[in-house]
Coordinates of C-alpha atoms in Angstrom, one line a residue:
Chain B
M1 CA -12.0 -17.1 -5.3
P2 CA -13.9 -14.0 -6.3
V3 CA -14.2 -13.5 -10.1
T4 CA -14.6 -9.8 -11.0
S5 CA -15.0 -10.2 -14.7
S6 CA -15.9 -13.2 -16.9
D7 CA -16.3 -13.7 -20.6
T8 CA -16.9 -16.9 -22.6
M9 CA -15.7 -17.1 -26.1
E10 CA -16.3 -19.7 -28.8
I11 CA -13.3 -21.3 -30.3
R12 CA -14.4 -22.5 -33.9
T13 CA -11.9 -21.1 -36.3
S14 CA -8.4 -19.8 -36.2
D15 CA -9.8 -16.3 -36.2
D16 CA -11.2 -17.1 -32.8
I17 CA -7.7 -17.9 -31.4
V18 CA -6.7 -14.3 -32.4
R19 CA -9.8 -13.0 -30.6
V20 CA -8.9 -15.0 -27.4
R21 CA -5.4 -13.6 -27.5
Q22 CA -6.7 -10.0 -27.8
K23 CA -9.2 -10.6 -25.0
V24 CA -6.6 -12.1 -22.7
R25 CA -4.3 -9.2 -23.5
D26 CA -7.0 -6.6 -22.6
L27 CA -7.6 -8.2 -19.2
A28 CA -3.9 -8.6 -18.6
V29 CA -3.3 -4.9 -19.3
G30 CA -6.4 -4.0 -17.2
I31 CA -5.0 -5.5 -14.1
G32 CA -1.6 -4.0 -14.7
L33 CA 0.4 -7.2 -15.5
G34 CA 3.9 -6.3 -16.7
L35 CA 4.8 -6.6 -20.4
V36 CA 6.6 -9.9 -20.0
D37 CA 3.8 -11.4 -17.9
Q38 CA 1.2 -10.2 -20.3
T39 CA 3.1 -11.8 -23.3
K40 CA 3.5 -15.0 -21.3
I41 CA -0.1 -15.5 -20.4
V42 CA -1.3 -14.4 -24.0
T43 CA 1.1 -16.9 -25.5
A44 CA 0.0 -19.6 -23.2
A45 CA -3.6 -18.9 -24.1
S46 CA -2.8 -19.0 -27.7
E47 CA -1.2 -22.4 -27.4
I48 CA -4.1 -23.8 -25.5
A49 CA -6.7 -22.2 -27.8
R50 CA -5.0 -23.9 -30.8
N51 CA -5.1 -27.2 -29.0
T52 CA -8.8 -26.8 -28.2
L53 CA -9.3 -26.1 -31.9
D54 CA -7.1 -28.6 -33.5
Y55 CA -7.4 -31.6 -31.1
G56 CA -10.6 -30.9 -29.3
G57 CA -12.5 -30.0 -32.4
G58 CA -13.3 -26.6 -31.0
G59 CA -14.8 -25.5 -27.7
T60 CA -14.9 -22.5 -25.5
A61 CA -12.6 -20.2 -23.6
R62 CA -13.8 -18.5 -20.4
V63 CA -11.6 -15.5 -19.8
E64 CA -11.7 -14.1 -16.3
V65 CA -10.2 -11.7 -13.8
I66 CA -9.7 -13.2 -10.5
E67 CA -8.9 -12.0 -7.0
E68 CA -7.4 -13.6 -4.0
G69 CA -6.6 -11.6 -1.0
F70 CA -4.7 -8.6 -2.2
R71 CA -3.6 -10.2 -5.6
R72 CA -5.3 -10.1 -9.0
G73 CA -4.8 -12.3 -11.9
V74 CA -6.1 -13.5 -15.3
R75 CA -7.5 -17.0 -15.6
V76 CA -8.5 -18.7 -18.9
T77 CA -10.4 -22.0 -18.8
F78 CA -10.7 -23.9 -22.1
E79 CA -13.2 -26.7 -22.6
D80 CA -13.9 -28.9 -25.5
E81 CA -16.0 -32.0 -26.0
G82 CA -13.4 -33.6 -28.2
P83 CA -11.8 -37.1 -28.0
G84 CA -10.0 -36.3 -24.8
I85 CA -6.4 -37.2 -23.9
A86 CA -5.8 -40.8 -22.9
D87 CA -2.4 -40.2 -21.1
V88 CA -2.3 -36.7 -19.6
T89 CA 1.1 -37.2 -18.0
R90 CA 2.6 -38.2 -21.3
A91 CA 0.8 -35.3 -23.1
M92 CA 2.4 -32.9 -20.6
Q93 CA 5.9 -33.8 -21.7
D94 CA 8.0 -31.8 -24.0
G95 CA 8.0 -33.2 -27.5
F96 CA 4.7 -35.1 -27.2
T97 CA 2.5 -34.5 -30.1
T98 CA -0.2 -36.3 -32.1
G99 CA -0.7 -33.4 -34.5
G100 CA 2.6 -33.0 -36.1
G101 CA 3.5 -29.9 -34.1
L102 CA 6.5 -29.5 -31.9
G103 CA 4.6 -30.8 -28.9
L104 CA 5.3 -27.8 -26.9
G105 CA 1.8 -26.7 -26.5
L106 CA 0.8 -28.1 -23.1
S107 CA 4.1 -28.2 -21.4
G108 CA 5.1 -24.8 -22.7
A109 CA 1.7 -23.2 -21.7
K110 CA 2.3 -24.6 -18.2
R111 CA 5.7 -23.0 -18.0
L112 CA 4.3 -19.8 -19.0
S113 CA 1.5 -19.8 -16.3
N114 CA 1.6 -19.5 -12.6
E115 CA -1.3 -22.0 -12.3
F116 CA -2.1 -24.9 -14.7
S117 CA -4.6 -27.6 -14.4
I118 CA -5.8 -30.2 -16.8
Q119 CA -8.7 -32.8 -16.7
S120 CA -9.5 -35.0 -19.5
A121 CA -11.5 -38.1 -20.2
V122 CA -11.5 -40.2 -23.4
G123 CA -14.6 -39.6 -25.4
V124 CA -15.9 -36.8 -23.0
G125 CA -13.5 -33.9 -23.5
T126 CA -10.8 -31.8 -22.0
R127 CA -10.8 -28.9 -19.6
I128 CA -7.5 -26.9 -19.2
M129 CA -7.2 -23.9 -16.9
I130 CA -4.2 -21.4 -16.9
A131 CA -3.8 -18.4 -14.7
R132 CA -1.1 -15.8 -14.2
W133 CA -1.0 -13.5 -11.1
K134 CA 0.1 -9.9 -10.9
S135 CA 3.0 -10.2 -8.4
G136 CA 3.2 -7.6 -5.7
Chain W
M1 CA -8.2 -13.5 -47.8
D2 CA -5.4 -10.9 -46.9
R3 CA -1.9 -11.8 -47.7
I4 CA 1.2 -10.3 -46.2
P5 CA 3.2 -8.3 -48.8
I6 CA 6.7 -9.4 -49.9
L7 CA 9.0 -6.7 -51.2
K8 CA 12.1 -7.4 -53.3
M9 CA 15.2 -5.4 -52.5
G10 CA 18.2 -6.3 -54.7
S11 CA 18.5 -10.0 -54.3
A12 CA 16.7 -10.2 -51.1
L13 CA 13.0 -10.5 -50.2
L14 CA 11.7 -8.4 -47.3
V15 CA 8.7 -9.2 -45.2
T16 CA 7.3 -6.9 -42.5
I17 CA 4.8 -8.7 -40.3
Q18 CA 2.5 -6.0 -38.7
V19 CA -0.6 -7.8 -37.7
D20 CA -1.5 -10.3 -35.0
M21 CA -1.3 -13.2 -37.5
Q22 CA -4.1 -15.6 -37.9
D23 CA -2.8 -19.2 -38.6
R24 CA -4.0 -19.3 -42.2
L25 CA -2.3 -15.9 -42.9
A26 CA 1.0 -17.5 -41.6
M27 CA 0.6 -20.5 -43.7
A28 CA 0.0 -18.3 -46.8
L29 CA 3.1 -16.3 -46.0
E30 CA 5.2 -19.5 -46.0
E31 CA 3.8 -20.5 -49.3
D32 CA 4.1 -17.1 -50.9
L33 CA 7.7 -16.8 -49.8
T34 CA 8.6 -20.1 -51.2
T35 CA 7.1 -19.3 -54.5
R36 CA 8.8 -15.9 -54.6
I37 CA 12.3 -17.2 -53.8
A38 CA 11.9 -19.8 -56.6
Q39 CA 10.5 -17.0 -59.1
T40 CA 13.0 -14.4 -58.3
G41 CA 16.1 -16.4 -57.5
A42 CA 16.4 -14.3 -54.3
R43 CA 19.4 -15.2 -52.1
G44 CA 18.2 -13.8 -48.9
V45 CA 14.9 -13.5 -46.9
L46 CA 14.5 -10.8 -44.2
I47 CA 11.6 -11.0 -41.9
D48 CA 10.9 -8.1 -39.7
I49 CA 8.8 -9.1 -36.6
S50 CA 9.4 -5.8 -34.6
S51 CA 5.6 -5.2 -34.6
L52 CA 4.7 -8.6 -33.2
E53 CA 3.4 -8.7 -29.6
I54 CA 3.5 -12.4 -29.4
V55 CA 5.1 -15.4 -31.2
D56 CA 3.6 -18.6 -30.2
S57 CA 4.8 -22.0 -31.2
F58 CA 2.8 -21.9 -34.4
I59 CA 4.5 -18.7 -35.6
G60 CA 7.8 -20.0 -34.3
R61 CA 7.4 -23.1 -36.3
M62 CA 6.6 -21.1 -39.4
L63 CA 9.8 -19.0 -38.9
D64 CA 11.7 -22.3 -38.6
S65 CA 10.3 -23.9 -41.6
I66 CA 10.7 -20.7 -43.8
A67 CA 14.4 -20.8 -42.9
A68 CA 14.6 -24.4 -43.6
V69 CA 12.8 -24.2 -47.0
S70 CA 14.9 -21.1 -48.1
R71 CA 18.0 -22.9 -47.3
L72 CA 17.0 -25.7 -49.6
L73 CA 16.3 -23.1 -52.2
D74 CA 19.7 -21.6 -51.6
A75 CA 18.5 -18.5 -49.8
R76 CA 19.4 -17.3 -46.2
T77 CA 16.8 -16.2 -43.8
V78 CA 17.3 -13.5 -41.1
V79 CA 14.6 -12.7 -38.5
V80 CA 14.9 -9.2 -37.2
G81 CA 13.5 -7.0 -34.4
M82 CA 12.2 -9.6 -31.9
R83 CA 11.0 -7.8 -28.7
P84 CA 12.5 -8.6 -25.4
A85 CA 9.2 -9.9 -23.9
V86 CA 8.6 -12.0 -27.0
A87 CA 12.1 -13.5 -26.8
I88 CA 11.8 -14.3 -23.2
T89 CA 8.4 -16.0 -23.7
L90 CA 9.6 -18.0 -26.7
V91 CA 12.5 -19.3 -24.6
E92 CA 10.2 -20.2 -21.8
L93 CA 8.0 -22.0 -24.2
G94 CA 10.9 -24.0 -25.3
L95 CA 11.6 -22.7 -28.7
T96 CA 15.0 -21.3 -29.4
L97 CA 14.8 -21.3 -33.3
T98 CA 18.3 -22.5 -33.6
G99 CA 18.0 -22.8 -37.3
V100 CA 17.1 -19.2 -37.8
A101 CA 19.7 -16.3 -38.0
T102 CA 18.7 -13.1 -36.1
A103 CA 19.5 -9.5 -36.0
L104 CA 18.6 -6.5 -34.1
D105 CA 17.0 -4.4 -36.9
V106 CA 16.5 -4.3 -40.6
E107 CA 19.7 -2.5 -41.3
R108 CA 21.9 -5.0 -39.4
G109 CA 19.7 -7.9 -40.9
M110 CA 20.4 -6.7 -44.5
A111 CA 24.2 -6.4 -43.6
L112 CA 24.2 -9.9 -42.2
L113 CA 22.5 -11.2 -45.3
G114 CA 25.0 -9.4 -47.4
E115 CA 27.9 -11.0 -45.6
R116 CA 26.4 -14.5 -45.8
I117 CA 25.5 -14.3 -49.4
A118 CA 28.9 -12.9 -50.2
G119 CA 30.5 -15.5 -48.0
A120 CA 28.8 -18.2 -50.0
E121 CA 29.7 -16.8 -53.3
G122 CA 32.9 -15.1 -52.7
F123 CA 31.5 -11.8 -53.8
D124 CA 31.7 -8.4 -52.1
A125 CA 28.4 -7.8 -50.3
G126 CA 28.0 -4.4 -52.0
D127 CA 27.6 -6.1 -55.4
I128 CA 24.6 -8.0 -54.4
L129 CA 22.5 -5.7 -52.1
Chain T
M1 CA -30.4 -5.2 9.7
A2 CA -30.1 -4.3 13.3
S3 CA -32.5 -6.1 15.7
P4 CA -34.6 -4.0 18.1
D5 CA -32.2 -4.9 20.9
Q6 CA -29.3 -3.9 18.8
A7 CA -30.9 -0.6 17.8
R8 CA -31.7 0.2 21.4
F9 CA -28.1 -0.6 22.3
A10 CA -26.8 1.6 19.5
A11 CA -28.9 4.4 20.9
L12 CA -27.5 3.9 24.3
L13 CA -24.0 3.9 22.9
A14 CA -24.6 7.1 21.1
A15 CA -25.8 8.7 24.4
D16 CA -22.8 7.2 26.3
R17 CA -20.3 8.1 23.7
D18 CA -18.2 10.6 25.6
R19 CA -17.7 8.3 28.5
I20 CA -16.7 5.4 26.3
L21 CA -14.4 7.6 24.4
A22 CA -12.8 8.8 27.7
A23 CA -12.4 5.2 28.9
W24 CA -10.9 4.1 25.5
I25 CA -8.5 7.0 25.4
G26 CA -7.5 6.2 29.0
A27 CA -6.8 2.6 28.1
L28 CA -4.7 3.7 25.1
K29 CA -2.7 6.1 27.1
A30 CA -2.1 3.4 29.8
A31 CA -1.0 1.1 27.1
G32 CA 1.8 3.5 26.3
T33 CA 1.1 3.9 22.5
V34 CA 0.7 7.7 22.8
G35 CA 3.6 10.0 22.8
Q36 CA 7.2 8.9 22.1
G37 CA 7.1 11.4 19.3
R38 CA 5.1 9.1 17.0
I39 CA 1.6 10.2 17.6
T40 CA 0.2 13.0 19.7
A41 CA -2.6 12.4 22.3
M42 CA -4.7 14.9 20.2
E43 CA -4.3 12.8 17.0
M44 CA -5.0 9.6 18.8
E45 CA -8.2 11.1 20.3
T46 CA -9.4 12.5 17.0
Q47 CA -8.9 8.9 15.4
A48 CA -10.6 7.2 18.4
R49 CA -13.5 9.7 18.3
E50 CA -14.0 9.3 14.5
M51 CA -13.8 5.4 14.6
L52 CA -16.2 5.4 17.5
G53 CA -18.7 7.4 15.6
H54 CA -18.4 5.1 12.6
L55 CA -19.0 2.0 14.9
V56 CA -22.0 3.5 16.7
A57 CA -23.5 4.4 13.3
A58 CA -22.8 1.0 11.9
I59 CA -24.2 -1.0 14.8
G60 CA -27.4 1.2 14.6
E61 CA -27.7 0.3 10.9
A62 CA -26.5 -3.3 10.6
G63 CA -26.2 -4.8 14.1
F64 CA -23.0 -6.8 14.5
D65 CA -22.6 -7.9 10.9
A66 CA -19.0 -6.7 10.4
K67 CA -19.2 -7.5 6.7
A68 CA -22.3 -5.3 6.1
P69 CA -21.8 -2.2 3.8
A70 CA -22.7 0.0 6.9
Y71 CA -19.3 -1.0 8.3
G72 CA -17.4 0.3 5.2
R73 CA -16.3 3.5 6.7
L74 CA -15.1 1.9 9.9
R75 CA -13.2 -0.7 7.9
D76 CA -11.5 1.8 5.5
G77 CA -10.7 4.1 8.5
L78 CA -9.1 1.4 10.6
A79 CA -7.2 0.1 7.6
E80 CA -5.9 3.7 6.9
I81 CA -4.9 4.2 10.5
S82 CA -3.1 0.8 10.6
R83 CA -1.2 1.6 7.4
T84 CA -0.2 5.0 8.9
R85 CA 0.9 3.1 12.1
A86 CA 3.1 0.8 10.1
M87 CA 4.9 3.7 8.6
Q88 CA 5.2 5.5 12.0
G89 CA 7.1 2.6 13.4
F90 CA 4.5 1.0 15.7
S91 CA 4.7 -2.7 16.3
P92 CA 1.9 -5.0 15.1
S93 CA 0.6 -5.4 18.8
E94 CA 0.7 -1.7 19.4
T95 CA -1.5 -1.2 16.2
A96 CA -3.9 -3.9 17.2
A97 CA -4.1 -2.5 20.8
F98 CA -5.8 0.5 19.3
V99 CA -8.9 -1.7 18.5
F100 CA -8.6 -4.1 21.3
S101 CA -8.5 -1.3 24.0
L102 CA -12.0 -0.6 23.0
K103 CA -13.3 -4.0 24.4
R104 CA -13.4 -3.1 28.1
P105 CA -15.0 0.4 27.6
L106 CA -17.8 -1.3 25.4
H107 CA -18.4 -4.0 28.0
E108 CA -18.6 -1.3 30.7
A109 CA -21.1 0.6 28.6
I110 CA -23.2 -2.6 28.2
A111 CA -23.0 -3.1 32.0
R112 CA -24.2 0.5 32.5
A113 CA -26.9 0.2 29.8
E114 CA -30.4 0.6 31.1
G115 CA -33.4 -0.8 29.5
L116 CA -31.6 -4.0 28.1
D117 CA -32.8 -7.2 29.7
P118 CA -29.9 -9.3 31.0
A119 CA -30.1 -12.0 28.4
A120 CA -30.0 -9.5 25.6
A121 CA -27.1 -7.7 27.3
A122 CA -25.2 -10.9 27.6
E123 CA -25.8 -11.6 23.9
I124 CA -24.7 -8.2 22.8
G125 CA -21.6 -8.5 25.1
V126 CA -20.6 -11.6 23.2
E127 CA -21.3 -10.1 19.8
A128 CA -19.5 -6.9 20.6
S129 CA -16.4 -8.9 21.6
V130 CA -16.5 -10.9 18.4
L131 CA -16.9 -7.6 16.4
V132 CA -13.9 -6.0 18.2
D133 CA -11.7 -9.2 17.4
Q134 CA -12.7 -8.9 13.8
F135 CA -11.7 -5.4 13.5
G136 CA -8.5 -6.1 15.6
L137 CA -7.5 -8.8 13.0
L138 CA -8.4 -6.3 10.2
T139 CA -6.0 -3.7 11.6
V140 CA -3.2 -6.3 11.8
E141 CA -3.9 -7.4 8.3
A142 CA -3.8 -3.9 7.0
Y143 CA -0.6 -3.3 9.0
Q144 CA 1.0 -6.4 7.6
K145 CA 0.0 -5.5 4.0
R146 CA 1.6 -2.2 4.2
R147 CA 4.8 -3.8 5.6
E148 CA 4.7 -6.2 2.7
E149 CA 4.3 -3.5 0.2
V150 CA 7.3 -1.8 1.7
I151 CA 9.4 -5.0 1.5
I152 CA 8.3 -5.8 -2.1
R153 CA 9.1 -2.2 -3.2
Q154 CA 12.5 -2.5 -1.5
Q155 CA 13.2 -5.9 -3.0
R156 CA 12.4 -4.4 -6.4
E157 CA 14.7 -1.4 -5.9
I158 CA 17.6 -3.6 -4.7
A159 CA 17.1 -5.9 -7.7
E160 CA 17.2 -2.8 -10.0
L161 CA 20.1 -1.2 -8.2
S162 CA 22.1 -4.3 -8.1
T163 CA 21.8 -5.1 -11.8
P164 CA 23.2 -2.1 -13.7
V165 CA 23.7 -2.5 -17.4
V166 CA 26.6 -0.5 -18.5
K167 CA 27.8 0.4 -21.9
L168 CA 31.4 -0.4 -22.7
W169 CA 31.5 0.6 -26.2
D170 CA 29.1 1.4 -29.0
G171 CA 27.2 -1.9 -29.4
V172 CA 28.7 -3.6 -26.4
L173 CA 27.1 -3.8 -23.0
A174 CA 28.2 -5.3 -19.8
L175 CA 26.1 -6.6 -16.8
P176 CA 28.3 -7.1 -13.8
L177 CA 26.3 -9.4 -11.5
I178 CA 27.0 -9.2 -7.8
G179 CA 25.5 -11.3 -5.1
T180 CA 23.2 -14.3 -5.0
L181 CA 21.0 -14.8 -8.0
D182 CA 17.5 -16.2 -7.1
S183 CA 14.8 -16.7 -9.7
E184 CA 13.0 -13.5 -9.1
R185 CA 16.1 -11.4 -9.4
T186 CA 17.4 -13.3 -12.4
Q187 CA 14.1 -12.4 -14.1
V188 CA 14.6 -8.7 -13.4
V189 CA 18.3 -9.0 -14.6
M190 CA 17.1 -10.8 -17.8
E191 CA 14.5 -8.2 -18.6
N192 CA 16.8 -5.3 -17.8
L193 CA 19.5 -6.6 -20.0
L194 CA 17.2 -7.5 -22.9
Q195 CA 15.6 -4.1 -22.8
S196 CA 19.1 -2.4 -22.7
I197 CA 20.1 -4.4 -25.8
V198 CA 17.1 -2.8 -27.7
D199 CA 17.8 0.6 -26.1
H200 CA 21.4 0.7 -27.0
S201 CA 21.0 -1.3 -30.1
A202 CA 23.8 -3.5 -28.7
E203 CA 25.1 -6.5 -30.7
I204 CA 27.1 -7.9 -27.9
A205 CA 26.2 -8.3 -24.1
I206 CA 28.8 -9.5 -21.6
I207 CA 27.3 -11.2 -18.4
D208 CA 30.0 -10.9 -15.7
I209 CA 29.5 -13.3 -12.9
T210 CA 32.7 -12.7 -10.9
G211 CA 30.6 -11.4 -8.0
V212 CA 28.2 -14.3 -7.9
P213 CA 29.2 -16.7 -5.0
T214 CA 27.3 -19.7 -6.2
V215 CA 25.6 -20.9 -9.3
D216 CA 23.1 -23.7 -8.9
T217 CA 21.3 -25.5 -11.6
L218 CA 18.4 -23.0 -11.7
V219 CA 20.6 -19.9 -11.9
A220 CA 22.5 -21.6 -14.7
Q221 CA 19.3 -22.3 -16.5
H222 CA 18.3 -18.7 -16.1
L223 CA 21.6 -17.5 -17.5
L224 CA 21.1 -19.9 -20.5
K225 CA 17.6 -18.6 -21.1
T226 CA 18.9 -15.1 -21.1
V227 CA 21.5 -15.9 -23.6
A228 CA 19.0 -17.8 -25.8
A229 CA 16.6 -14.8 -25.6
A230 CA 19.3 -12.3 -26.5
R231 CA 20.1 -14.4 -29.6
L232 CA 16.6 -14.5 -30.6
M233 CA 16.7 -10.7 -30.6
G234 CA 19.9 -10.7 -32.7
A235 CA 22.5 -10.1 -30.0
D236 CA 25.2 -12.3 -28.7
C237 CA 26.1 -12.9 -25.1
I238 CA 29.5 -13.7 -23.6
I239 CA 29.6 -14.9 -20.0
S240 CA 32.8 -14.0 -18.1
G241 CA 34.1 -14.5 -14.6
I242 CA 33.1 -18.0 -13.8
R243 CA 35.0 -18.9 -10.8
P244 CA 37.0 -22.2 -10.7
Q245 CA 34.7 -23.6 -8.0
I246 CA 31.6 -22.6 -9.9
A247 CA 32.9 -24.2 -13.0
Q248 CA 33.4 -27.5 -11.0
T249 CA 30.1 -27.4 -9.4
M250 CA 28.4 -26.8 -12.8
V251 CA 30.1 -29.7 -14.4
H252 CA 29.1 -31.9 -11.4
L253 CA 25.6 -30.7 -11.6
G254 CA 25.7 -31.7 -15.2
V255 CA 24.9 -28.2 -16.3
E256 CA 26.4 -27.4 -19.6
L257 CA 26.8 -23.7 -20.3
N258 CA 26.9 -24.0 -24.0
V259 CA 27.9 -20.4 -24.6
V260 CA 30.9 -18.4 -25.2
S261 CA 32.7 -18.0 -21.8
K262 CA 35.8 -16.1 -21.0
A263 CA 37.8 -16.0 -17.7
T264 CA 37.7 -12.3 -17.1
L265 CA 35.6 -9.4 -18.1
A266 CA 38.7 -8.0 -19.9
D267 CA 39.0 -11.2 -22.0
A268 CA 35.4 -11.0 -22.9
F269 CA 35.6 -7.3 -23.8
A270 CA 38.6 -8.1 -26.1
V271 CA 36.4 -10.7 -27.9
A272 CA 33.6 -8.3 -28.2
L273 CA 35.8 -5.6 -29.7
R274 CA 37.1 -8.1 -32.2
R275 CA 33.5 -9.1 -33.2
I276 CA 32.5 -5.5 -33.9
G277 CA 35.7 -5.0 -35.8
R278 CA 37.8 -2.9 -33.4
T279 CA 41.3 -3.5 -32.1
V280 CA 43.2 -2.0 -29.2
V281 CA 46.6 -0.7 -30.1
P282 CA 49.2 1.1 -28.0
A283 CA 49.0 4.8 -28.2
R284 CA 52.0 6.2 -30.1
P285 CA 54.4 7.9 -27.7
A286 CA 54.1 11.7 -27.7
A287 CA 57.7 12.2 -28.7
S288 CA 57.6 10.1 -31.8
A289 CA 54.3 11.7 -32.9
Q290 CA 56.0 15.1 -32.9
G291 CA 59.3 14.0 -34.4

């Protein structure tokens, strides 16, 4: 899948979450995503970025514009080298939390994205990809 | 660190959130509001989020807990001006903020606070706000 | 890069251009794609001449590598022609025939070519065929894309047309839904309604589903989401016109529409008026007003 723009950002503090949000918003506006779609992908990115910070102990976010055939989209890939998630299936359920939150982060971000994938290994880290396509 | 200003209008506190809030700023706001409600004996809190382009679960949770804490301190909270795209996204995210009262704009929010406070006290709304 | 054989072939093609063009146009006319009021022989000839020019230039520069930048003008030109064909009402095969009709004239030109050894000629013949096939596919794809664009635009227009948000009173909106609700349409409906709530500063929105034949779990969920989103913005929704069968289906599906629901739009409007502090009273008869 062709990638037409790619930026990798550090996630070390909660200021970085704001920066990731702004970057994702810029790219989403750039490819002409509608306002609701922009808001969805920015919110999803915010959720995962906070997970990366809070549970992964920080990491990176790679923010990209991708192309497939005639459509374009925004893809964000988060990587951390934190403790990892032991039971990914369970972590994806609404209400699952280890951090005292509402447990909507992962499942909510998935609902807000057109594409979502997660790989995690205990003691190695977690990688989460979200993407939203411009329809039509 | 920057803090979000809290204005006092009659017996209500008014907060307008105008920046893409960083998490610590949100937590500071929750603390400041709690302190101010206790100090001033405010009966209502109005939070205007019409400038916010996104509300994620963190901010959503903050709004929920401000409402819950205010309730314990005998103050009502109204969140006003949520944008359509933000509302759709929040619902999709799974947050419906059932504990938070809402209104379209500041004017209606103030009216709603007036009614609620008056309702609770048996006053005429005009006496309070 | 073009090989020496390919470069020689390109030069031969350039010299033989008029004959190839004549044969191509002959084939196009025989295929019956000219005339019928859609495209004139003249236009067709202009297009063919231009594309042949691009092709010969590209072979000379890049051989038979259809992805090479040298083929850019040919690709763009063919894509544009195909898009126009889609608008002019040509069928996909007629559109593809434009390119495929060039195959035979090209092979004839290879057969006529002097100064190419038979092995090189055979190789060039194969490569030319592959090239024509690739561009044939490109035209079909461009044609298809244009059609899809039209369909998407129409879907959007239908979705917008079929979801008018009407103002019933100051602060009261109604959204009469008609027809089947799919996920995409419901999204448009939802966004329209919520934006209208802001535009009209409406406190109450009535979603009337009298004209919706069926409501499945997904649609019910969408309705609920709309109601929840409106509430977050500070507006209340009332759902009206749930047909008896739909009510039954929903109960059987285990969908609970936990919202204010009224039998008819009129009932819902009455509730809305009460909420905003209005009542409807009979007008005083004219006679008593005077006396």
